[in-house]
Short mmCIF file of C-alpha atoms and ligand atoms in Angstrom, two decimals:
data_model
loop_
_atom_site.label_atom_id
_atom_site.label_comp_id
_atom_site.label_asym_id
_atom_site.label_seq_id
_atom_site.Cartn_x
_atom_site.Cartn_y
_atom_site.Cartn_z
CA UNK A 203 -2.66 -31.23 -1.40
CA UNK A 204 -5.47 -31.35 -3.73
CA UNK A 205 -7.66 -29.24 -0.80
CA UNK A 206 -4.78 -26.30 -1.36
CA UNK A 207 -6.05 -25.53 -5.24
CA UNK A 208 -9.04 -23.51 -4.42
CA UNK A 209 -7.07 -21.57 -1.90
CA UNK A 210 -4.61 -20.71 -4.44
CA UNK A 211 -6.87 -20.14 -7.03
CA UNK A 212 -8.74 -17.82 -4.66
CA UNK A 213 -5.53 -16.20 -3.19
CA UNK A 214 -4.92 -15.50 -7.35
CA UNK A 215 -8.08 -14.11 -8.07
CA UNK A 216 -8.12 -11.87 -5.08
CA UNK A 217 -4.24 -10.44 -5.82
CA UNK A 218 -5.79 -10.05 -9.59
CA UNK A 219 -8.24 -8.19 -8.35
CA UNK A 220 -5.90 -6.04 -5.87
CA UNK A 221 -3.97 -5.16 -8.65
CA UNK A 222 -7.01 -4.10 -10.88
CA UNK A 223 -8.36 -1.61 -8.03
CA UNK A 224 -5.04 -0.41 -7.28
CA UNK A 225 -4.50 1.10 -10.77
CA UNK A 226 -8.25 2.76 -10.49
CA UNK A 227 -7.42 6.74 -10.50
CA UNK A 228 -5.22 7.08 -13.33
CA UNK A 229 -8.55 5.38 -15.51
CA UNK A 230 -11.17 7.26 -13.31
CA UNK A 231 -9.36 10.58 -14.55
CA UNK A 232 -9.12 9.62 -18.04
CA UNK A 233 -12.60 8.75 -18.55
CA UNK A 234 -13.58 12.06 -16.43
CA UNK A 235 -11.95 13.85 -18.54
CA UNK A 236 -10.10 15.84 -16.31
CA UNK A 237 -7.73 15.67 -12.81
CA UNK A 238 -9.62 16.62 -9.73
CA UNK A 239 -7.25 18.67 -7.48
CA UNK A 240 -7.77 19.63 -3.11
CA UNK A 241 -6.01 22.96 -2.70
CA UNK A 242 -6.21 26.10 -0.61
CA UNK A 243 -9.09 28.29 -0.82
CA UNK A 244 -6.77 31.15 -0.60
CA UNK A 245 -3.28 31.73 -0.04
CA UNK A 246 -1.56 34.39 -2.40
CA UNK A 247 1.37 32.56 -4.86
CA UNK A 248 -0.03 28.73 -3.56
CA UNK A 249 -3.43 28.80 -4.59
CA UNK A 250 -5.90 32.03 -5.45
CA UNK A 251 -8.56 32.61 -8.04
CA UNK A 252 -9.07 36.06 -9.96
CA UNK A 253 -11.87 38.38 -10.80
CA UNK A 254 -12.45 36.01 -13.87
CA UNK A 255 -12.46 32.70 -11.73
CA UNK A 256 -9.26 31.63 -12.89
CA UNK A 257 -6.92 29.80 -10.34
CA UNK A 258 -3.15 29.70 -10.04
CA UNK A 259 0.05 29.50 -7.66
CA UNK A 260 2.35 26.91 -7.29
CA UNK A 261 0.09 24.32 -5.72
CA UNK A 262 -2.13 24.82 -8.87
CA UNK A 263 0.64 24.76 -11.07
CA UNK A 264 1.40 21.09 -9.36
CA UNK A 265 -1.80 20.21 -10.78
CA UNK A 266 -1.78 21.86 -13.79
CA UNK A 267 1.45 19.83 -14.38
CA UNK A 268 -0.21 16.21 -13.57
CA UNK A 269 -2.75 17.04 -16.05
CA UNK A 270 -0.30 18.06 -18.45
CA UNK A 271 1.25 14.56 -18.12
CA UNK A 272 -1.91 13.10 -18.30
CA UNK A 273 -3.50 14.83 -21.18
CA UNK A 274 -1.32 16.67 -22.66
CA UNK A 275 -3.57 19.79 -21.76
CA UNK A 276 -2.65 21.68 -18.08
CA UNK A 277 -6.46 22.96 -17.79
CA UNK A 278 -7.78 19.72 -17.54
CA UNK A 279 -8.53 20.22 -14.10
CA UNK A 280 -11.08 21.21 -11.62
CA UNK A 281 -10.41 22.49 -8.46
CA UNK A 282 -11.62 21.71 -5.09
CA UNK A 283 -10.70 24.59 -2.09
CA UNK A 284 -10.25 22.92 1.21
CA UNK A 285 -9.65 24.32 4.61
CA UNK A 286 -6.71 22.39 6.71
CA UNK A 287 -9.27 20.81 8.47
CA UNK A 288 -11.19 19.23 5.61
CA UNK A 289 -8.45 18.54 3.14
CA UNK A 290 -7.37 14.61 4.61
CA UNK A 291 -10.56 13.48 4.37
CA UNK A 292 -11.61 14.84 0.88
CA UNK A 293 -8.73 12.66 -0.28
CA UNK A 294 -9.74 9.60 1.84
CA UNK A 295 -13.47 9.80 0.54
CA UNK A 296 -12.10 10.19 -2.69
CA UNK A 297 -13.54 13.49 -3.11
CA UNK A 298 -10.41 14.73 -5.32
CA UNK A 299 -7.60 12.47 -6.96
CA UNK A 300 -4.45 14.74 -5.51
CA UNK A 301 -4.40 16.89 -2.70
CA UNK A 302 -2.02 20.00 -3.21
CA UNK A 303 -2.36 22.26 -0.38
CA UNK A 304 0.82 23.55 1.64
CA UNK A 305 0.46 20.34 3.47
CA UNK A 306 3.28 19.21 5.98
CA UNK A 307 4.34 15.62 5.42
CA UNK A 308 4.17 14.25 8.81
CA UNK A 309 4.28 10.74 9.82
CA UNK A 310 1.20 10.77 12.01
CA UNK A 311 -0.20 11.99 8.57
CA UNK A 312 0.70 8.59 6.52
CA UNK A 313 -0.40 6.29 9.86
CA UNK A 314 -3.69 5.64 9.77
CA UNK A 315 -2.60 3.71 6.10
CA UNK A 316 -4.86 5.78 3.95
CA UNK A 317 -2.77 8.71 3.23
CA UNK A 318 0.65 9.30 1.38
CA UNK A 319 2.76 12.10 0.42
CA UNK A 320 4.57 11.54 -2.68
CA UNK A 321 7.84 14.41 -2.18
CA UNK A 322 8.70 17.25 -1.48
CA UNK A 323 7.56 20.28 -3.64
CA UNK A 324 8.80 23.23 -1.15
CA UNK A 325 10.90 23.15 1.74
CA UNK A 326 9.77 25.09 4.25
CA UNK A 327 9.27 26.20 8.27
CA UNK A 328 7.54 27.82 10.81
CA UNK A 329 7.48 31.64 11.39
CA UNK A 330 5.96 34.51 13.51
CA UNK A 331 4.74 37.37 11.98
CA UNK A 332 4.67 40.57 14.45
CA UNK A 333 3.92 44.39 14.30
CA UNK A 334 7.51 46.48 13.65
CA UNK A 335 6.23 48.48 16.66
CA UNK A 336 6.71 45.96 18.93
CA UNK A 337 10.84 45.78 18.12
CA UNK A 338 10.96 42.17 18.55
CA UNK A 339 14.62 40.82 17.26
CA UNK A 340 13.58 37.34 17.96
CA UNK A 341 10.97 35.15 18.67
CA UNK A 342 12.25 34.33 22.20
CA UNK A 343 10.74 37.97 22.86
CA UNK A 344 6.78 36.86 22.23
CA UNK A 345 6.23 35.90 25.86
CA UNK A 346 2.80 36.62 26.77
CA UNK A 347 1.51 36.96 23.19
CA UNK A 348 -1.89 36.18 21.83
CA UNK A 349 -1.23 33.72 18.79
CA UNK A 350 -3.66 33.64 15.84
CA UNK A 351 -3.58 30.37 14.76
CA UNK A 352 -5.61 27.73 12.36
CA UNK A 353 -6.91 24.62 13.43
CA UNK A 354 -6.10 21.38 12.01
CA UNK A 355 -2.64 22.21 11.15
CA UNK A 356 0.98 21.10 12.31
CA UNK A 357 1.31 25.20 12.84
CA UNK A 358 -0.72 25.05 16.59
CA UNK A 359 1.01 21.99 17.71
CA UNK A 360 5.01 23.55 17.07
CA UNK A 361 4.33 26.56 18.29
CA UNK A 362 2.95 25.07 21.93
CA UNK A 363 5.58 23.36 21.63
CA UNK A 364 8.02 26.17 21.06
CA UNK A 365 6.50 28.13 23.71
CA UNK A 366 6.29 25.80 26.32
CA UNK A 367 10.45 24.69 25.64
CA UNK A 368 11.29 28.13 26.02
CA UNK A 369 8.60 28.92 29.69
CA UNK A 370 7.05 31.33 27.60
CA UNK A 371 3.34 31.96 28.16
CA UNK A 372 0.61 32.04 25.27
CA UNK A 373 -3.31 32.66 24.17
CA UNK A 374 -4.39 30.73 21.58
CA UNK A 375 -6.66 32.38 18.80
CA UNK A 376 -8.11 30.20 16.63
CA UNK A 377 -9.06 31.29 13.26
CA UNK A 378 -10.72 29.08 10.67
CA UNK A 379 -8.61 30.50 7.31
CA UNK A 380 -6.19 33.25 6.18
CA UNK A 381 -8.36 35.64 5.58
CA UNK A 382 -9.90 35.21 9.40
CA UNK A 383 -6.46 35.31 10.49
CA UNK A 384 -5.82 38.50 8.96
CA UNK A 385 -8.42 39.48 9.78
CA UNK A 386 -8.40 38.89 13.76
CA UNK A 387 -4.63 40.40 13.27
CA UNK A 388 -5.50 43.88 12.04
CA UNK A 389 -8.40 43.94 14.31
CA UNK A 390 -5.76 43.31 17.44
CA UNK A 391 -7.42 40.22 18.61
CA UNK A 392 -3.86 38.64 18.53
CA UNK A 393 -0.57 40.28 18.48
CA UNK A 394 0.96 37.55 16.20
CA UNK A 395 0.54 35.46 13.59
CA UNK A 396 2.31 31.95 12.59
CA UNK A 397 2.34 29.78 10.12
CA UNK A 398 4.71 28.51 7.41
CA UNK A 399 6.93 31.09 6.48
CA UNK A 400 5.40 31.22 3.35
CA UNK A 401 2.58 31.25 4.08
CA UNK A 402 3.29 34.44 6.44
CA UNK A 403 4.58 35.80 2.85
CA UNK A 404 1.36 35.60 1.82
CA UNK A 405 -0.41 37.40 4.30
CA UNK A 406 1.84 39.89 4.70
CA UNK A 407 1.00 40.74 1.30
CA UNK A 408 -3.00 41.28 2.32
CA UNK A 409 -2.52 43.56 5.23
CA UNK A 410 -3.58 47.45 4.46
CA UNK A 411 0.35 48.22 5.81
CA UNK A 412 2.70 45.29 4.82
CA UNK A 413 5.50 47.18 5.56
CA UNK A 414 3.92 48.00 9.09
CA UNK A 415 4.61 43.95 10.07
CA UNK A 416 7.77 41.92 9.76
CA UNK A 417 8.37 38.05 9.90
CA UNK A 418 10.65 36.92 12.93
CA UNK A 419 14.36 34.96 11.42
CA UNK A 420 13.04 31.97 13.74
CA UNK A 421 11.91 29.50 11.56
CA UNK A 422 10.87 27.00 14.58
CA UNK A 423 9.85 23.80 12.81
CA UNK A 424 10.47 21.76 9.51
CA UNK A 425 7.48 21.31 7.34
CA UNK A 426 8.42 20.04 3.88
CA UNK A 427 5.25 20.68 1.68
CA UNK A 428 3.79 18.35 -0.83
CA UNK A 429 1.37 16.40 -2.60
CA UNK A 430 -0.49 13.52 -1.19
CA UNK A 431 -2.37 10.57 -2.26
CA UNK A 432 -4.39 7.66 -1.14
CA UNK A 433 -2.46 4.54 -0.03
CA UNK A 434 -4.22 2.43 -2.22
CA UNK A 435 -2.93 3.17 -6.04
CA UNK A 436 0.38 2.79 -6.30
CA UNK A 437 0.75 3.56 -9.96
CA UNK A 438 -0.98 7.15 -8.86
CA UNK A 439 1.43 7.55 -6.32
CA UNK A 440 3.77 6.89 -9.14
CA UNK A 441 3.04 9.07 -11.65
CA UNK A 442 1.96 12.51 -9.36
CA UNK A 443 5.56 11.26 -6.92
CA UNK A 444 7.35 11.32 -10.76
CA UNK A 445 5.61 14.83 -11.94
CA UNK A 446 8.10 16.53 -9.17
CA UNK A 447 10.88 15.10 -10.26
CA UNK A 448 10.43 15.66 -13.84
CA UNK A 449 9.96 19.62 -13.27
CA UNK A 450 13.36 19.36 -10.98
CA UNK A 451 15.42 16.87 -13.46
CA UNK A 452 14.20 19.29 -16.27
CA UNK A 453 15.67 21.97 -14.19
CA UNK A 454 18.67 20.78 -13.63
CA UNK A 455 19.04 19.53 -17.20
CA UNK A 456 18.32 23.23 -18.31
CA UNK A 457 15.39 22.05 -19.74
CA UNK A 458 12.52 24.96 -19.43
CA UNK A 459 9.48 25.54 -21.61
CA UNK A 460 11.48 27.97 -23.45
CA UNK A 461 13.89 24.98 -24.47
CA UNK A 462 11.81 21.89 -24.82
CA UNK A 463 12.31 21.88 -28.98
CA UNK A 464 15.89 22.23 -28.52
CA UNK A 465 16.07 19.67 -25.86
CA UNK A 466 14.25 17.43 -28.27
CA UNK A 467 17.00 17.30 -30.80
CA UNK A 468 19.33 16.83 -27.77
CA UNK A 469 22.17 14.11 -27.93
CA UNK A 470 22.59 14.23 -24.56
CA UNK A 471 21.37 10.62 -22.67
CA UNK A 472 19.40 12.17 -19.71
CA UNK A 473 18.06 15.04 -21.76
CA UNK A 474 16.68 11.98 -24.37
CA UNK A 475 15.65 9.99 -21.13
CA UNK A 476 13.71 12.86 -19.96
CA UNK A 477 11.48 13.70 -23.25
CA UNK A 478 11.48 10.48 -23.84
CA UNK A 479 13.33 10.09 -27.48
CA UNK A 480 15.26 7.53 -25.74
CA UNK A 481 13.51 4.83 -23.71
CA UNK A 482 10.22 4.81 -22.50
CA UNK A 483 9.86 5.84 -18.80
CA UNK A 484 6.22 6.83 -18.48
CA UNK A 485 4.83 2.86 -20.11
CA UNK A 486 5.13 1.39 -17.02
CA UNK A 487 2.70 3.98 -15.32
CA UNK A 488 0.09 4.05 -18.11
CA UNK A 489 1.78 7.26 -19.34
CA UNK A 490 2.99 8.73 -22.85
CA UNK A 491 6.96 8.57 -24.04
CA UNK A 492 6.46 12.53 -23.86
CA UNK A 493 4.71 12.74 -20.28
CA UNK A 494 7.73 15.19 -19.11
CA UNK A 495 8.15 17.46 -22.17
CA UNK A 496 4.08 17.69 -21.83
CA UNK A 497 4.60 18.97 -18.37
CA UNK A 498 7.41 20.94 -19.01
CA UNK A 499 5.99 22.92 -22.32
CA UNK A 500 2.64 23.10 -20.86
CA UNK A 501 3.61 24.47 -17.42
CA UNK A 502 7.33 24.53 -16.94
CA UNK A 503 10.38 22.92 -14.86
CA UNK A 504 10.69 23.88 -11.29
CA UNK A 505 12.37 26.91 -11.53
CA UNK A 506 9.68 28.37 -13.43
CA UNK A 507 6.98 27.55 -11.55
CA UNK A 508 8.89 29.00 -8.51
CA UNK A 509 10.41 32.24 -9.73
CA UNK A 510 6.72 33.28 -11.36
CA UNK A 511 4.17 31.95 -8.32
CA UNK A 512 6.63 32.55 -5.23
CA UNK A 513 10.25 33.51 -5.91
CA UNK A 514 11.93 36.63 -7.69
CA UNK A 515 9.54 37.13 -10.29
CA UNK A 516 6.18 37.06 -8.03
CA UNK A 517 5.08 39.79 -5.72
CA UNK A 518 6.09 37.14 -2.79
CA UNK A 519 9.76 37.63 -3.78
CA UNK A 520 10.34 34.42 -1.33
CA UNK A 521 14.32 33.32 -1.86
CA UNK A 522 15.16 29.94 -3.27
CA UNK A 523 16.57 28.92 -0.09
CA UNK A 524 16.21 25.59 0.95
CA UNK A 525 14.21 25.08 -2.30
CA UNK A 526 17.35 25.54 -4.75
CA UNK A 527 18.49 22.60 -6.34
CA UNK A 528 21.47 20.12 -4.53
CA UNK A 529 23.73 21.04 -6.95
CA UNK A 530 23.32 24.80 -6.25
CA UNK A 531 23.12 25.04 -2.37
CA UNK A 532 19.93 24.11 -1.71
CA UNK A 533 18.37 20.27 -0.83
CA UNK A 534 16.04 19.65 -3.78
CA UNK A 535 17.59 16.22 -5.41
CA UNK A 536 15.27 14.54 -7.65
CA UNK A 537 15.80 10.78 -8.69
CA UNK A 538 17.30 10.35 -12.42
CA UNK A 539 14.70 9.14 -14.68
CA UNK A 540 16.92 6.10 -16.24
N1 LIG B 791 1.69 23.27 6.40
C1 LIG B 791 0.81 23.31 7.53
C2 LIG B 791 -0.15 24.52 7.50
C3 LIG B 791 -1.07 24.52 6.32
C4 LIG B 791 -2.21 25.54 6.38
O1 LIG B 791 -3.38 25.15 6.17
N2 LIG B 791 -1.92 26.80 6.64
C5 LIG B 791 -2.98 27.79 6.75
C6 LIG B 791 -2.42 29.06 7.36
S1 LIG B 791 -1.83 30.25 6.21
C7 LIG B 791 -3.61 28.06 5.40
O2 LIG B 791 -3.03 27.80 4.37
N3 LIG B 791 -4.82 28.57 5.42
C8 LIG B 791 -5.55 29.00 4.26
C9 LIG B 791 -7.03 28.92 4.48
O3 LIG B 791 -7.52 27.88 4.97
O4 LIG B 791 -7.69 29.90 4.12
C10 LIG B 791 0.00 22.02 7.59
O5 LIG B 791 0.09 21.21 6.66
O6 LIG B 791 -0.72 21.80 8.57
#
């Protein structure tokens, strides 16, 4: 019996120690200073930068929100563009703390246990984007097609897979980004393009005649786009997985940035829960009592972020859809914060 002591004592110290590197982010970003955020080099309403440098979209808007929480102060970040094919590993060499990119969860993505995806921020699916010339009702029509595609995506793999279920015969172009995709597309070296369908939104948007292509109904696969983290922080995953669900409870609370004061004086219990003058939700996580109203006054609930980077108030004009809250049709249904 007495042999067993250092083995506990060891087995103690090493589960101390566990626990000590597995709250390491949330510390590494507060002494940086700031949140370091993967996203897309450049996909119109996700992730673009202006004239003056300045990024936004909803993907930066995601990060711009975990900041927020963090420091009460949504530019806090810097911003790291990835292509699809770099984007994993940046977050498993801890290049970045969060990766939010238009990125598929997947479960081949989470297997190799150093990868996680922590929700859902848009639902969304595969499309094929076509010339209006062609008169293509449906995507059942593209046999024969030459397919501009990008590699290191879930995008190549459904639509072989689409193609090859339906004896339909393909080319495949590969292209290394958007803009080499548009490129190849107005320059006829394929005669579609595919991707999610918003990110199809998005390029329609960049071709000289928008109105000269038109995205296919199909929508051929599910790829529900979110953060991700590493595997090895859960308090991390915690707070970036809670972030979400604080823009979509504040939603469906009708809390916005417009209303945070009022909701602040609120007697109702989830409204209090929620900004945090009852309980204290964020402790556990190393966060404030007023993480959510920071990310809801700094960048807004979910609705807001939406309508101005994608939906009715963006030049995307991409419908809620899928992405409308479960109490209004759609299948977004956040956790309460109790
Ligand atoms: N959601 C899919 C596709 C994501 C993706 O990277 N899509 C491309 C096609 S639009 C993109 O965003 N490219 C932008 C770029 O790299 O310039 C995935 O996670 O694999």
């Amino acid at each position: 019996m007495r042999k067993m002591i250092p083995i506990v004592l060891a087995l103690g110290a090493s589960l101390a120690f566990s626990a000590a590197a597995e709250s390491q982010t949330l510390k590494t970003v507060q002494d940086r200073g700031s949140l370091v955020c993967g996203l897309n080099p450049g996909l119109e309403g996700f992730a673009s930068k202006d004239d003056q440098g300045k990024w936004s979209g909803f993907d930066v808007d995601f990060c711009r929100a975990v900041a927020a929480a963090i420091f009460d102060d949504p530019s806090k970040v810097q911003y790291v563009p990835l292509s699809a094919s770099d984007r994993f590993e940046a977050l498993k060499n801890k290049q970045i703390d969060v990766l939010s990119r238009n990125s598929t969860w997947t479960m081949g993505r989470e297997g190799d246990d150093s990868i996680v995806f922590t929700g859902v921020t848009y639902y969304d699916g595969q499309a094929f984007l076509v010339p209006k010339s062609r008169n293509f009702q449906s995507a059942l029509e593209l046999d024969g097609s030459k397919v501009c595609v990008q590699p290191g995506t879930t995008t190549e793999l459904n639509y072989v897979d689409f193609f090859d279920t339906n004896h339909m015969k393909y080319e495949t172009v590969h292209e290394g980004s958007a803009d080499d995709m548009i490129a190849a597309y107005e320059a006829g070296k394929c005669d579609v393009l595919t991707t999610d369908a918003s990110g199809l939104f998005a390029m329609r948007q960049r071709l000289a005649k928008p109105t000269d292509s038109m995205i296919l109904p199909d929508i051929i696969s599910k790829e529900p786009l979110g953060p991700a983290v590493r595997q090895d922080d859960m308090q991390w995953f915690n707070i970036v997985k809670w972030v979400n669900f604080a823009m979509l409870d504040a939603e469906e609370l009708g809390v916005s940035s417009k209303t945070i004061d009022d909701a602040l004086k609120s007697q109702k219990p989830a409204v209090q829960r929620l900004v945090g003058t009852e309980g204290d939700f964020g402790k556990p996580f190393g966060l404030s009592a007023d993480w959510a109203v920071r990310v809801v006054r700094g960048v807004g609930n979910y609705a807001e972020v939406f309508d101005r980077n994608v939906g009715a108030h963006s030049k995307l004009g991409i419908p809620r859809g899928l992405n409308e809250l479960w109490n209004n049709g759609g299948i977004q249904y956040a956790p309460p914060i109790r």
